[in-house]
Amino acid sequence: QVQLAESGGGLVQAGGSLRLSCAASGPFFSNFAMGWFRQAPGKEREFVSAIHWRTGSTLLADSVKGRFTISRDTVKITIYLQMNSLRPEDTAVYYCAVGSFSGSSTTYNYWGQGTQVTVSS
C-alpha cells in the first residue's frame, strides 16, 4: 500500500514563500508520477503540478507558472513544491498524490491527507 506524508504547510503573508514536501513509501508501478493538487473552501480540487518519476518531466498549472516549482529526490522518494510570490488565492489544502502522469485527478490513485496553506493579504 502506497503511503504519502505531506509537510510544510502554514501561514504566510502575500508575497512570501513556502516549501511543501511529500514523502512516499510502498510499492510503485513503473512510470509512476507524483503530483500536487489543492482544494480551497467551496471549490473543487484543482491540479497544481506533477512530475514523472523516471524522466523528471513536469507539468504546472497556468495559475502557478513562474511562481511554483516541483522537484524530486529519488533517494528519499520525496517530492517538493517550492511556492514563491504567494497570493491569497493560493490558500487551500494541498494534497500529494501518486498515479499516472497527467493534470487530471482521475489518473491518481493514492492521496495524502493534505496540508493547509494560508496566505494572508
JSON list of C-alpha atoms in Angstrom, two decimals:
[
{"chain": "A", "resi": 1, "resn": "GLN", "atom": "CA", "xyz": [0.00, 0.00, 0.00]},
{"chain": "A", "resi": 2, "resn": "VAL", "atom": "CA", "xyz": [1.39, 3.37, -1.03]},
{"chain": "A", "resi": 3, "resn": "GLN", "atom": "CA", "xyz": [1.57, 5.87, 1.80]},
{"chain": "A", "resi": 4, "resn": "LEU", "atom": "CA", "xyz": [2.12, 9.60, 1.47]},
{"chain": "A", "resi": 5, "resn": "ALA", "atom": "CA", "xyz": [3.03, 12.12, 4.12]},
{"chain": "A", "resi": 6, "resn": "GLU", "atom": "CA", "xyz": [2.88, 15.83, 3.38]},
{"chain": "A", "resi": 7, "resn": "SER", "atom": "CA", "xyz": [4.53, 18.57, 5.40]},
{"chain": "A", "resi": 8, "resn": "GLY", "atom": "CA", "xyz": [5.49, 22.21, 5.13]},
{"chain": "A", "resi": 9, "resn": "GLY", "atom": "CA", "xyz": [2.16, 23.99, 5.10]},
{"chain": "A", "resi": 10, "resn": "GLY", "atom": "CA", "xyz": [1.46, 27.03, 7.24]},
{"chain": "A", "resi": 11, "resn": "LEU", "atom": "CA", "xyz": [0.51, 30.67, 7.36]},
{"chain": "A", "resi": 12, "resn": "VAL", "atom": "CA", "xyz": [2.44, 33.18, 5.25]},
{"chain": "A", "resi": 13, "resn": "GLN", "atom": "CA", "xyz": [1.93, 36.74, 4.11]},
{"chain": "A", "resi": 14, "resn": "ALA", "atom": "CA", "xyz": [1.24, 37.56, 0.49]},
{"chain": "A", "resi": 15, "resn": "GLY", "atom": "CA", "xyz": [4.48, 37.65, -1.45]},
{"chain": "A", "resi": 16, "resn": "GLY", "atom": "CA", "xyz": [6.10, 35.11, 0.82]},
{"chain": "A", "resi": 17, "resn": "SER", "atom": "CA", "xyz": [7.31, 31.57, 0.19]},
{"chain": "A", "resi": 18, "resn": "LEU", "atom": "CA", "xyz": [6.70, 28.07, 1.46]},
{"chain": "A", "resi": 19, "resn": "ARG", "atom": "CA", "xyz": [8.08, 24.69, 0.53]},
{"chain": "A", "resi": 20, "resn": "LEU", "atom": "CA", "xyz": [5.88, 21.63, 0.73]},
{"chain": "A", "resi": 21, "resn": "SER", "atom": "CA", "xyz": [7.28, 18.12, 0.99]},
{"chain": "A", "resi": 22, "resn": "CYS", "atom": "CA", "xyz": [5.68, 14.77, 0.31]},
{"chain": "A", "resi": 23, "resn": "ALA", "atom": "CA", "xyz": [7.44, 11.57, 1.32]},
{"chain": "A", "resi": 24, "resn": "ALA", "atom": "CA", "xyz": [6.21, 8.37, -0.30]},
{"chain": "A", "resi": 25, "resn": "SER", "atom": "CA", "xyz": [6.58, 4.73, 0.64]},
{"chain": "A", "resi": 26, "resn": "GLY", "atom": "CA", "xyz": [5.23, 1.43, -0.63]},
{"chain": "A", "resi": 27, "resn": "PRO", "atom": "CA", "xyz": [5.14, -0.45, -3.93]},
{"chain": "A", "resi": 28, "resn": "PHE", "atom": "CA", "xyz": [5.16, 1.71, -7.03]},
{"chain": "A", "resi": 29, "resn": "PHE", "atom": "CA", "xyz": [4.23, 0.71, -10.53]},
{"chain": "A", "resi": 30, "resn": "SER", "atom": "CA", "xyz": [6.57, 1.55, -13.38]},
{"chain": "A", "resi": 31, "resn": "ASN", "atom": "CA", "xyz": [6.37, 5.03, -14.91]},
{"chain": "A", "resi": 32, "resn": "PHE", "atom": "CA", "xyz": [4.51, 6.48, -11.96]},
{"chain": "A", "resi": 33, "resn": "ALA", "atom": "CA", "xyz": [4.19, 10.16, -11.29]},
{"chain": "A", "resi": 34, "resn": "MET", "atom": "CA", "xyz": [3.67, 12.27, -8.21]},
{"chain": "A", "resi": 35, "resn": "GLY", "atom": "CA", "xyz": [1.66, 15.41, -8.15]},
{"chain": "A", "resi": 36, "resn": "TRP", "atom": "CA", "xyz": [0.21, 18.22, -6.13]},
{"chain": "A", "resi": 37, "resn": "PHE", "atom": "CA", "xyz": [-3.41, 19.26, -6.09]},
{"chain": "A", "resi": 38, "resn": "ARG", "atom": "CA", "xyz": [-5.19, 21.83, -3.98]},
{"chain": "A", "resi": 39, "resn": "GLN", "atom": "CA", "xyz": [-8.69, 22.47, -2.76]},
{"chain": "A", "resi": 40, "resn": "ALA", "atom": "CA", "xyz": [-9.95, 25.79, -1.47]},
{"chain": "A", "resi": 41, "resn": "PRO", "atom": "CA", "xyz": [-13.12, 26.08, 0.63]},
{"chain": "A", "resi": 42, "resn": "GLY", "atom": "CA", "xyz": [-16.20, 25.74, -1.53]},
{"chain": "A", "resi": 43, "resn": "LYS", "atom": "CA", "xyz": [-14.20, 24.86, -4.64]},
{"chain": "A", "resi": 44, "resn": "GLU", "atom": "CA", "xyz": [-13.31, 21.69, -6.45]},
{"chain": "A", "resi": 45, "resn": "ARG", "atom": "CA", "xyz": [-9.91, 20.11, -6.17]},
{"chain": "A", "resi": 46, "resn": "GLU", "atom": "CA", "xyz": [-7.59, 21.51, -8.82]},
{"chain": "A", "resi": 47, "resn": "PHE", "atom": "CA", "xyz": [-4.31, 20.44, -10.33]},
{"chain": "A", "resi": 48, "resn": "VAL", "atom": "CA", "xyz": [-1.17, 22.33, -9.35]},
{"chain": "A", "resi": 49, "resn": "SER", "atom": "CA", "xyz": [1.86, 20.39, -10.58]},
{"chain": "A", "resi": 50, "resn": "ALA", "atom": "CA", "xyz": [3.16, 16.92, -11.36]},
{"chain": "A", "resi": 51, "resn": "ILE", "atom": "CA", "xyz": [6.48, 15.22, -12.01]},
{"chain": "A", "resi": 52, "resn": "HIS", "atom": "CA", "xyz": [7.20, 11.99, -13.86]},
{"chain": "A", "resi": 53, "resn": "TRP", "atom": "CA", "xyz": [9.38, 9.94, -11.57]},
{"chain": "A", "resi": 54, "resn": "ARG", "atom": "CA", "xyz": [11.60, 8.31, -14.18]},
{"chain": "A", "resi": 55, "resn": "THR", "atom": "CA", "xyz": [12.07, 11.14, -16.67]},
{"chain": "A", "resi": 56, "resn": "GLY", "atom": "CA", "xyz": [11.69, 14.16, -14.44]},
{"chain": "A", "resi": 57, "resn": "SER", "atom": "CA", "xyz": [9.24, 15.77, -16.84]},
{"chain": "A", "resi": 58, "resn": "THR", "atom": "CA", "xyz": [6.97, 18.27, -15.15]},
{"chain": "A", "resi": 59, "resn": "LEU", "atom": "CA", "xyz": [3.57, 19.83, -15.55]},
{"chain": "A", "resi": 60, "resn": "LEU", "atom": "CA", "xyz": [2.44, 23.10, -14.00]},
{"chain": "A", "resi": 61, "resn": "ALA", "atom": "CA", "xyz": [-0.96, 24.73, -13.89]},
{"chain": "A", "resi": 62, "resn": "ASP", "atom": "CA", "xyz": [-1.09, 28.09, -15.64]},
{"chain": "A", "resi": 63, "resn": "SER", "atom": "CA", "xyz": [-2.10, 29.77, -12.41]},
{"chain": "A", "resi": 64, "resn": "VAL", "atom": "CA", "xyz": [1.21, 28.91, -10.75]},
{"chain": "A", "resi": 65, "resn": "LYS", "atom": "CA", "xyz": [3.67, 29.09, -13.64]},
{"chain": "A", "resi": 66, "resn": "GLY", "atom": "CA", "xyz": [6.60, 31.31, -12.83]},
{"chain": "A", "resi": 67, "resn": "ARG", "atom": "CA", "xyz": [5.88, 31.08, -9.09]},
{"chain": "A", "resi": 68, "resn": "PHE", "atom": "CA", "xyz": [5.85, 27.38, -8.15]},
{"chain": "A", "resi": 69, "resn": "THR", "atom": "CA", "xyz": [8.46, 24.72, -8.88]},
{"chain": "A", "resi": 70, "resn": "ILE", "atom": "CA", "xyz": [8.16, 20.97, -8.41]},
{"chain": "A", "resi": 71, "resn": "SER", "atom": "CA", "xyz": [11.19, 18.77, -7.82]},
{"chain": "A", "resi": 72, "resn": "ARG", "atom": "CA", "xyz": [12.01, 15.29, -6.59]},
{"chain": "A", "resi": 73, "resn": "ASP", "atom": "CA", "xyz": [14.60, 13.45, -4.53]},
{"chain": "A", "resi": 74, "resn": "THR", "atom": "CA", "xyz": [14.91, 9.96, -5.98]},
{"chain": "A", "resi": 75, "resn": "VAL", "atom": "CA", "xyz": [16.79, 8.64, -2.96]},
{"chain": "A", "resi": 76, "resn": "LYS", "atom": "CA", "xyz": [14.32, 9.85, -0.38]},
{"chain": "A", "resi": 77, "resn": "ILE", "atom": "CA", "xyz": [11.32, 9.21, -2.66]},
{"chain": "A", "resi": 78, "resn": "THR", "atom": "CA", "xyz": [10.12, 12.68, -1.86]},
{"chain": "A", "resi": 79, "resn": "ILE", "atom": "CA", "xyz": [8.74, 15.50, -3.93]},
{"chain": "A", "resi": 80, "resn": "TYR", "atom": "CA", "xyz": [8.81, 19.17, -3.14]},
{"chain": "A", "resi": 81, "resn": "LEU", "atom": "CA", "xyz": [6.71, 22.12, -4.15]},
{"chain": "A", "resi": 82, "resn": "GLN", "atom": "CA", "xyz": [8.55, 25.40, -3.83]},
{"chain": "A", "resi": 83, "resn": "MET", "atom": "CA", "xyz": [5.95, 28.15, -3.73]},
{"chain": "A", "resi": 84, "resn": "ASN", "atom": "CA", "xyz": [7.11, 31.72, -4.20]},
{"chain": "A", "resi": 85, "resn": "SER", "atom": "CA", "xyz": [5.24, 35.01, -4.59]},
{"chain": "A", "resi": 86, "resn": "LEU", "atom": "CA", "xyz": [2.27, 33.50, -2.80]},
{"chain": "A", "resi": 87, "resn": "ARG", "atom": "CA", "xyz": [-1.12, 35.13, -3.20]},
{"chain": "A", "resi": 88, "resn": "PRO", "atom": "CA", "xyz": [-4.26, 34.96, -1.06]},
{"chain": "A", "resi": 89, "resn": "GLU", "atom": "CA", "xyz": [-5.90, 32.91, -3.83]},
{"chain": "A", "resi": 90, "resn": "ASP", "atom": "CA", "xyz": [-3.28, 30.19, -3.26]},
{"chain": "A", "resi": 91, "resn": "THR", "atom": "CA", "xyz": [-4.92, 29.49, 0.10]},
{"chain": "A", "resi": 92, "resn": "ALA", "atom": "CA", "xyz": [-6.06, 25.87, 0.09]},
{"chain": "A", "resi": 93, "resn": "VAL", "atom": "CA", "xyz": [-5.41, 22.41, 1.41]},
{"chain": "A", "resi": 94, "resn": "TYR", "atom": "CA", "xyz": [-2.61, 20.97, -0.70]},
{"chain": "A", "resi": 95, "resn": "TYR", "atom": "CA", "xyz": [-2.67, 17.25, -1.44]},
{"chain": "A", "resi": 96, "resn": "CYS", "atom": "CA", "xyz": [0.09, 15.00, -2.67]},
{"chain": "A", "resi": 97, "resn": "ALA", "atom": "CA", "xyz": [-0.83, 12.14, -4.99]},
{"chain": "A", "resi": 98, "resn": "VAL", "atom": "CA", "xyz": [0.69, 9.17, -6.82]},
{"chain": "A", "resi": 99, "resn": "GLY", "atom": "CA", "xyz": [-0.58, 7.90, -10.15]},
{"chain": "A", "resi": 100, "resn": "SER", "atom": "CA", "xyz": [-0.17, 8.29, -13.88]},
{"chain": "A", "resi": 101, "resn": "PHE", "atom": "CA", "xyz": [1.44, 11.43, -15.24]},
{"chain": "A", "resi": 102, "resn": "SER", "atom": "CA", "xyz": [-1.26, 13.96, -16.05]},
{"chain": "A", "resi": 103, "resn": "GLY", "atom": "CA", "xyz": [-3.01, 17.06, -14.84]},
{"chain": "A", "resi": 104, "resn": "SER", "atom": "CA", "xyz": [-6.20, 15.20, -14.01]},
{"chain": "A", "resi": 105, "resn": "SER", "atom": "CA", "xyz": [-7.01, 13.94, -10.54]},
{"chain": "A", "resi": 106, "resn": "THR", "atom": "CA", "xyz": [-8.74, 10.92, -12.09]},
{"chain": "A", "resi": 107, "resn": "THR", "atom": "CA", "xyz": [-5.37, 9.35, -13.01]},
{"chain": "A", "resi": 108, "resn": "TYR", "atom": "CA", "xyz": [-4.04, 9.47, -9.45]},
{"chain": "A", "resi": 109, "resn": "ASN", "atom": "CA", "xyz": [-4.78, 6.50, -7.22]},
{"chain": "A", "resi": 110, "resn": "TYR", "atom": "CA", "xyz": [-3.17, 7.36, -3.91]},
{"chain": "A", "resi": 111, "resn": "TRP", "atom": "CA", "xyz": [-3.60, 10.54, -1.91]},
{"chain": "A", "resi": 112, "resn": "GLY", "atom": "CA", "xyz": [-2.09, 12.09, 1.18]},
{"chain": "A", "resi": 113, "resn": "GLN", "atom": "CA", "xyz": [-4.04, 13.68, 3.99]},
{"chain": "A", "resi": 114, "resn": "GLY", "atom": "CA", "xyz": [-3.29, 17.21, 2.88]},
{"chain": "A", "resi": 115, "resn": "THR", "atom": "CA", "xyz": [-1.53, 20.18, 4.39]},
{"chain": "A", "resi": 116, "resn": "GLN", "atom": "CA", "xyz": [-3.07, 23.60, 4.88]},
{"chain": "A", "resi": 117, "resn": "VAL", "atom": "CA", "xyz": [-1.56, 26.64, 3.21]},
{"chain": "A", "resi": 118, "resn": "THR", "atom": "CA", "xyz": [-2.96, 30.01, 4.19]},
{"chain": "A", "resi": 119, "resn": "VAL", "atom": "CA", "xyz": [-1.81, 33.24, 2.56]},
{"chain": "A", "resi": 120, "resn": "SER", "atom": "CA", "xyz": [-2.82, 36.45, 4.27]},
{"chain": "A", "resi": 121, "resn": "SER", "atom": "CA", "xyz": [-3.21, 39.72, 2.40]}
]
